Coordinates of C-alpha atoms in Angstrom, one line a residue:
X1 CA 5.1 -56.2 39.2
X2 CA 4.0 -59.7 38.2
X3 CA 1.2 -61.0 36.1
X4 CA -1.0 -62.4 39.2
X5 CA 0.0 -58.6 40.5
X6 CA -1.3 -56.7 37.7
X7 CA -4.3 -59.3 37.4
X8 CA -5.4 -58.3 40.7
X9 CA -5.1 -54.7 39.8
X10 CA -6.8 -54.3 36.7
X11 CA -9.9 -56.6 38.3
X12 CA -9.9 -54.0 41.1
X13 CA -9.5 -51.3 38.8
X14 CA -12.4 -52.3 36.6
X15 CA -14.4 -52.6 40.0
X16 CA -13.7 -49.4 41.2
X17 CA -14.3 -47.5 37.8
X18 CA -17.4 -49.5 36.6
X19 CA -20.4 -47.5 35.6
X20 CA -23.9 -47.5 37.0
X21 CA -25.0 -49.9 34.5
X22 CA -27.1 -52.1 36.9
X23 CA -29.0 -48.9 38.0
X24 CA -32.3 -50.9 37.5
X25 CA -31.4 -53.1 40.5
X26 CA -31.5 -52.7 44.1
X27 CA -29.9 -50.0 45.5
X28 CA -28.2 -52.6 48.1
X29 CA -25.7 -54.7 46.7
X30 CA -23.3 -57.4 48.1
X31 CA -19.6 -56.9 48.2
X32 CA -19.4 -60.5 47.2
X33 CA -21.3 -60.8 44.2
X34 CA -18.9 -58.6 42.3
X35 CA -16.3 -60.7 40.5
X36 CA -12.9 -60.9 41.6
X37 CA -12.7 -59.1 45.1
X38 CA -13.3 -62.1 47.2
X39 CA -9.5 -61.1 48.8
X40 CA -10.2 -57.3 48.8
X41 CA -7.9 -56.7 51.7
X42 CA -5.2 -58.3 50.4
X43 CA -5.2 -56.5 47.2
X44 CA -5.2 -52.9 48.6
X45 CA -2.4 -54.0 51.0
X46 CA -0.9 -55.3 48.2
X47 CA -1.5 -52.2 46.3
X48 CA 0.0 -50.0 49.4
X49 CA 3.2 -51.5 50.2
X50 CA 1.8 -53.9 52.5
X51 CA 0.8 -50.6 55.1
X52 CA -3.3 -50.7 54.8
X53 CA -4.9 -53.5 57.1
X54 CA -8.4 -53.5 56.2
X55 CA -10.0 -55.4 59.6
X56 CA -13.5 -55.5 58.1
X57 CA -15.3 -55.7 54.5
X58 CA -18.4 -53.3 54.1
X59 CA -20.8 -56.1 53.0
X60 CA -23.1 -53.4 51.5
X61 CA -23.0 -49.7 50.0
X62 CA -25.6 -47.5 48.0
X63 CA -25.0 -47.4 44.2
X64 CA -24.0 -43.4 43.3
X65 CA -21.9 -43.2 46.4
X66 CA -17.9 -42.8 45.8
X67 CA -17.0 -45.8 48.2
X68 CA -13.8 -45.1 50.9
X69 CA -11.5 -47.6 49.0
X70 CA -12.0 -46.1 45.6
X71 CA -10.8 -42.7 47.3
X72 CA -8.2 -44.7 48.6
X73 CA -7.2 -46.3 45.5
X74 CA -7.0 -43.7 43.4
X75 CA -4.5 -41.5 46.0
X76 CA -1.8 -44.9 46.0
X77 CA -2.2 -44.9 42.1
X78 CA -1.6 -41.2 41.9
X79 CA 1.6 -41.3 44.6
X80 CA 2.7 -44.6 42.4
X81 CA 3.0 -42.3 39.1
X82 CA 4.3 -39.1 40.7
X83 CA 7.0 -41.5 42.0
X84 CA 7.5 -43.3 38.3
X85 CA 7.6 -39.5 36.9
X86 CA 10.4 -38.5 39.5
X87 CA 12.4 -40.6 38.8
X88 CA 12.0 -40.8 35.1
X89 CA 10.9 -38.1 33.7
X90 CA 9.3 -37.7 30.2
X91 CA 11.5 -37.4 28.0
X92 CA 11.1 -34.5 24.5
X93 CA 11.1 -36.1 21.0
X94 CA 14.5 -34.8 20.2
X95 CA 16.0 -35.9 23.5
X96 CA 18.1 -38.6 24.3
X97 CA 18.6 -38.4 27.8
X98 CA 17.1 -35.7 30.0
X99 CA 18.7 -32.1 29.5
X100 CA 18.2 -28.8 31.5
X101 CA 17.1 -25.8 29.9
X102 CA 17.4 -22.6 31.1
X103 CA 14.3 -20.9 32.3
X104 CA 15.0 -18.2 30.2
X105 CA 17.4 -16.3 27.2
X106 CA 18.9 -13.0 27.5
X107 CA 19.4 -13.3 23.9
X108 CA 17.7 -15.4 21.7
X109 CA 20.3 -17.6 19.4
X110 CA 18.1 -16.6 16.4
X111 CA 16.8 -12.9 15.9
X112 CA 14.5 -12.2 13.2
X113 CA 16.1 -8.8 12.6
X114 CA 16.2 -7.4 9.1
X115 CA 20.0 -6.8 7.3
X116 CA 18.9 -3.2 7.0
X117 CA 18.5 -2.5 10.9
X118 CA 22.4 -3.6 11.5
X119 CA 24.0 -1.9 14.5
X120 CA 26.7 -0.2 12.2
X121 CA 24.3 2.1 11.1
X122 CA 24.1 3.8 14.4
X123 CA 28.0 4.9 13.9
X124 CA 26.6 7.2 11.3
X125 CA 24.5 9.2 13.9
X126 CA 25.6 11.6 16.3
X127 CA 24.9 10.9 19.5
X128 CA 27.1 11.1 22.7
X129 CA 26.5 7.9 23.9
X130 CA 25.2 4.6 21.5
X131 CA 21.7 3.2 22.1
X132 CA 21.8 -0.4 23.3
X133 CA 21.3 -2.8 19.9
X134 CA 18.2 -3.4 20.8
X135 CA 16.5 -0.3 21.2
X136 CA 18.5 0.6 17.9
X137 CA 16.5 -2.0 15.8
X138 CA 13.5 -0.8 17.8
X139 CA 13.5 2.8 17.1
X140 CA 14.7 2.3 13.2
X141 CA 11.7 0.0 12.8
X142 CA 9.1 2.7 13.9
X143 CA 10.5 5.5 11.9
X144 CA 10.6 2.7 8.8
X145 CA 7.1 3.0 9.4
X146 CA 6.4 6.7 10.3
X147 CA 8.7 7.8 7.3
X148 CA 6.0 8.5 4.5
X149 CA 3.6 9.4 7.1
X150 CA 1.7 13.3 6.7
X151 CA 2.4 13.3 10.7
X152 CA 4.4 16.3 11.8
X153 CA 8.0 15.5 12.7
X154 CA 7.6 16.1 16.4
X155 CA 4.5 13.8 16.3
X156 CA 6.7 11.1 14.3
X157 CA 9.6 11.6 16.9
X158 CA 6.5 11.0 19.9
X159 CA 5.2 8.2 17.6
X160 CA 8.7 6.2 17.2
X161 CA 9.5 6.9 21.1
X162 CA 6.7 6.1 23.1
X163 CA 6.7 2.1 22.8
X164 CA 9.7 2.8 25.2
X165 CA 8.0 4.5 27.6
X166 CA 4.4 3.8 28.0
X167 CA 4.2 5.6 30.7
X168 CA 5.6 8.9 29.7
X169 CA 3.4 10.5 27.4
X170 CA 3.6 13.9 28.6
X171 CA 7.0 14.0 29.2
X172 CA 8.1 13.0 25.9
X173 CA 5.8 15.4 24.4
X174 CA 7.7 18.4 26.4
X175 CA 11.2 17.0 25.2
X176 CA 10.2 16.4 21.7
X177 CA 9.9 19.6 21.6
X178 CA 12.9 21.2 22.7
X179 CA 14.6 18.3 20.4
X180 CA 12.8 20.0 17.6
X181 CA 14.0 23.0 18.2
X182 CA 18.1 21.7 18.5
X183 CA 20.1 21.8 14.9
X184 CA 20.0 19.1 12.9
X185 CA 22.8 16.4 13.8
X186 CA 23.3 18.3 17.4
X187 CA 23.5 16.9 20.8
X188 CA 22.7 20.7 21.9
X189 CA 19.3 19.2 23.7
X190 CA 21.9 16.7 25.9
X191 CA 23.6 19.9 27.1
X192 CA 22.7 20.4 30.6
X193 CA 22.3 16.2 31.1
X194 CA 25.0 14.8 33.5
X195 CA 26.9 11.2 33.2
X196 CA 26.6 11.2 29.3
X197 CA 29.5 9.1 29.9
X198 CA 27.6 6.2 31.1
X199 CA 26.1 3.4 29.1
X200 CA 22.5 4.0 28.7
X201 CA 20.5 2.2 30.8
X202 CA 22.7 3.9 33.5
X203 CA 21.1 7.7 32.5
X204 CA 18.2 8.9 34.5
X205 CA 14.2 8.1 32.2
X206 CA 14.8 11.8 30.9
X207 CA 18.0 11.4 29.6
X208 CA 17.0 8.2 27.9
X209 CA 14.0 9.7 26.1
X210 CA 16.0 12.7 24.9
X211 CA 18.6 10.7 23.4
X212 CA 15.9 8.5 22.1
X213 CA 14.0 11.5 20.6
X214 CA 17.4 12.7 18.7
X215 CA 18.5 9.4 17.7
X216 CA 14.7 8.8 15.6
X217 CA 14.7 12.5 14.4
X218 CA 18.3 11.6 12.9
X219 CA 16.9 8.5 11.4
X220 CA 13.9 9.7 9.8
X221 CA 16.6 13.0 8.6
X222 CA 18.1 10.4 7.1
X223 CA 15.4 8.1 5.4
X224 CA 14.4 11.3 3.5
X225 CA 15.7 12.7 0.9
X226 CA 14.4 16.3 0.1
X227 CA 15.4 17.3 -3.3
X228 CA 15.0 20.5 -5.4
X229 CA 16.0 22.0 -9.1
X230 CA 18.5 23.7 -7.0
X231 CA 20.0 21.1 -4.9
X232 CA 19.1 18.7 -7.8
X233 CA 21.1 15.7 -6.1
X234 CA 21.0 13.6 -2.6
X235 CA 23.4 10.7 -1.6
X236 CA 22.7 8.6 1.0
X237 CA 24.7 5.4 2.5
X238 CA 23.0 2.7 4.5
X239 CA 25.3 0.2 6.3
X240 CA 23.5 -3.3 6.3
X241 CA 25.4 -6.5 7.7
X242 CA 24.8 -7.5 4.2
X243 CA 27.2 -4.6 2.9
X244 CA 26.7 -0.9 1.9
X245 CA 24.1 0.2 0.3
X246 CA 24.7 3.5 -1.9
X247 CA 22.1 5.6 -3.9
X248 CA 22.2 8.3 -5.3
X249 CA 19.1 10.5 -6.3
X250 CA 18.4 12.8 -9.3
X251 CA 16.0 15.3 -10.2
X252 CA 16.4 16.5 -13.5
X253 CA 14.7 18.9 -15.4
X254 CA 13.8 20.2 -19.1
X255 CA 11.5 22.0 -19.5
X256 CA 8.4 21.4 -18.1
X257 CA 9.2 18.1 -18.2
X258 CA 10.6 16.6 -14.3
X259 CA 12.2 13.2 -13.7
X260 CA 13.6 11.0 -10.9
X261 CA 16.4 9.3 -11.8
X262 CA 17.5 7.0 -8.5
X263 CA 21.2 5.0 -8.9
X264 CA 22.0 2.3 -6.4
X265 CA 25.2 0.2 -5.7
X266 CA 23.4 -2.9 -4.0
X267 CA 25.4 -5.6 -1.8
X268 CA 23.3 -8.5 -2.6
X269 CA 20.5 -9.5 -4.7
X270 CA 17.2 -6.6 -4.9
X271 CA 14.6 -5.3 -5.7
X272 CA 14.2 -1.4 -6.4
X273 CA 10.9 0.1 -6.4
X274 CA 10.0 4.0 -6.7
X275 CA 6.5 4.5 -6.4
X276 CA 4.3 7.7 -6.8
X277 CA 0.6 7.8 -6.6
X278 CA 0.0 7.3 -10.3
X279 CA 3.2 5.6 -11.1
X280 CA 6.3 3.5 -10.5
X281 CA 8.8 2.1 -11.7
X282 CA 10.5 -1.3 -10.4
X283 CA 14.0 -2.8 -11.3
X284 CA 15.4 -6.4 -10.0
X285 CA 19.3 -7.2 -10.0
X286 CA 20.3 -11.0 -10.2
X287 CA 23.4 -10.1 -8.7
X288 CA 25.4 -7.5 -6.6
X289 CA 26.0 -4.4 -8.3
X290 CA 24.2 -1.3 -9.9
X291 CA 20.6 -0.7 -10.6
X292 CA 18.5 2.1 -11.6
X293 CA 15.1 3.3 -11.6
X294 CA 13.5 6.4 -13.1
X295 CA 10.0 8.1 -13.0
X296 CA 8.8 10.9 -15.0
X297 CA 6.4 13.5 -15.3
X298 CA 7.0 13.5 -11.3
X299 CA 5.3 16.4 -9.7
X300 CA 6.9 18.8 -6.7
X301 CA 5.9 18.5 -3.2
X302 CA 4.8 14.7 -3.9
X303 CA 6.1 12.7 -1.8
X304 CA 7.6 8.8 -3.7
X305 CA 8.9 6.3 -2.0
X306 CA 11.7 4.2 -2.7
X307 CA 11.7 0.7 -1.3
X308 CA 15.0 -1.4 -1.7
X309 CA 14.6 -5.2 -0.7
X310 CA 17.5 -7.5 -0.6
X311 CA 16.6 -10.9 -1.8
X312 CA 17.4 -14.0 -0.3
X313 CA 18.8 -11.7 2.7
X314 CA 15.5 -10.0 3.9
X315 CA 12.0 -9.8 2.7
X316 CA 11.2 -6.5 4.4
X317 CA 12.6 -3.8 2.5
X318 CA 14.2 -0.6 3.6
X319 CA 12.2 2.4 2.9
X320 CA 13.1 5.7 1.9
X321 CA 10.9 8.7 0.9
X322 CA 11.9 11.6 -1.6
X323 CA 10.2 15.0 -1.4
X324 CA 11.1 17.3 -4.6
X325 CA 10.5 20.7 -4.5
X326 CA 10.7 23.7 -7.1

């Protein structure tokens, strides 16, 4: 578009668009006396590709009315930069030439996920079929936070499960039971279920909450470690994608004096924390290898918690509770 060409359009433009600022004048004003649209015709055709004819100029029109042309004008203008957008389109900061994206990910390239909730943790429960990664992560993350929780177990096991099925309550409720009442580590309550062959979005919703229910009761069994002057020692092995995380948990006694005495072989980096109401104790490692921690003066049927964060890996740590008992 040349300069006379854009002349002609920005004096039309700034006709079109112009505010009421004569609104002390006559309501009737002449066409002609507004600068610049002497050849109105021929700067809509010009405007439209040459297809408007305009056979007559209104000589008049009332100020506050929308005028037919302006209408007109501002549907060419519109078509004109839906056009220029079509056929270049915008264009993102980062981009050097226009890339298609896909409308959306089945999995994201990046997954916040912490080290602790690593899929080769799941080989250490006993389940006929394994849970899809996913629902893995999911269902380790709500027992994290169920685990020091004075809930019952079968209301944890509801608790940890029902994000999954919204829409289930009662059922889940029924099955959480009879998972209850299976032995620990069994897959006695998956019995009677057919296909336990197929993958797990292939099983029926019943199926999938029952194996659901026994996966969470085996991960809370295993984020607590009940430990007594007669079974005065627990190990426990967590399998992170940062390595394997041992511990090893004490309670010794003299006297009437108690004391936990926690010993962990760390992958990476942490932070050990065992906490009781009154008390904890807190150890950090600058490099992989053994820590330890102790508390004393514990007290039975308290529950501590024992939080093991590995820095520069993950900021959330992995929680585990211990329960002593005379």
């Amino acid at each position: 578009m040349n300069s006379d060409s854009e002349s002609l359009q920005n004096q039309l433009l700034a006709w079109l668009l112009a505010e009421d600022a004569q609104a002390g004048e006559p309501n009737l004003v002449h066409c002609e006396e507004n600068e610049g649209v002497e050849n109105f015709s021929e700067i809509v055709a010009a405007l439209n590709g040459g297809a408007f004819e305009l056979k007559s100029i209104p000589q008049t029109f009332r100020l506050g009315e929308i005028p037919t042309v302006q209408e007109r004008f501002q549907a060419v203008l519109k078509r004109r930069l839906q056009s220029q957008i079509q056929n270049h389109p915008p264009l993102f900061p980062w981009e050097a030439q226009l890339t298609e994206y896909p409308e959306c990910l089945d999995k994201p390239s990046i997954e916040l996920v912490p080290v602790w909730a690593s899929a080769a943790q799941q080989s250490k429960l006993n389940l006929p079929i394994p849970l899809p990664e996913r629902v893995f992560q999911q269902l380790l993350e709500k027992c994290q936070a169920l685990v020091a929780s004075s809930l019952p177990l079968g209301a944890k096991l509801v608790a940890a499960v029902e994000s999954l099925f919204p829409e289930d309550s009662q059922a889940l409720n029924d099955l959480a039971g009879l998972v209850l009442r299976s032995p620990s580590r069994s897959v006695d309550a998956l019995e009677t279920m057919p296909n336990l062959e197929s993958e797990y979005p292939d099983l029926q919703p019943p199926q999938q909450m029952a194996l659901s229910l026994l996966a969470a009761k085996q991960l809370l069994e295993n984020l607590t470690l009940p430990i007594s002057a007669t079974n005065p020692v627990v190990e426990r092995q967590w399998l992170t994608s940062a390595g394997v995380l041992s511990l090893k948990v004490e309670y010794q006694t003299q006297g009437p004096v108690t004391k936990l005495k926690v010993q962990s072989e760390l992958p990476s980096k942490a932070i050990v924390k065992l906490q009781g109401d009154a008390s904890q104790a807190i150890a950090d490692s600058s490099s992989p290898g053994c820590l330890s921690v102790e508390l004393h003066d514990t007290q039975p049927n308290q529950t501590y918690t024992l939080e093991v964060e590995l820095k520069e890996i993950d900021q959330r740590p992995l929680l585990f509770v211990i329960v002593p008992t005379m």
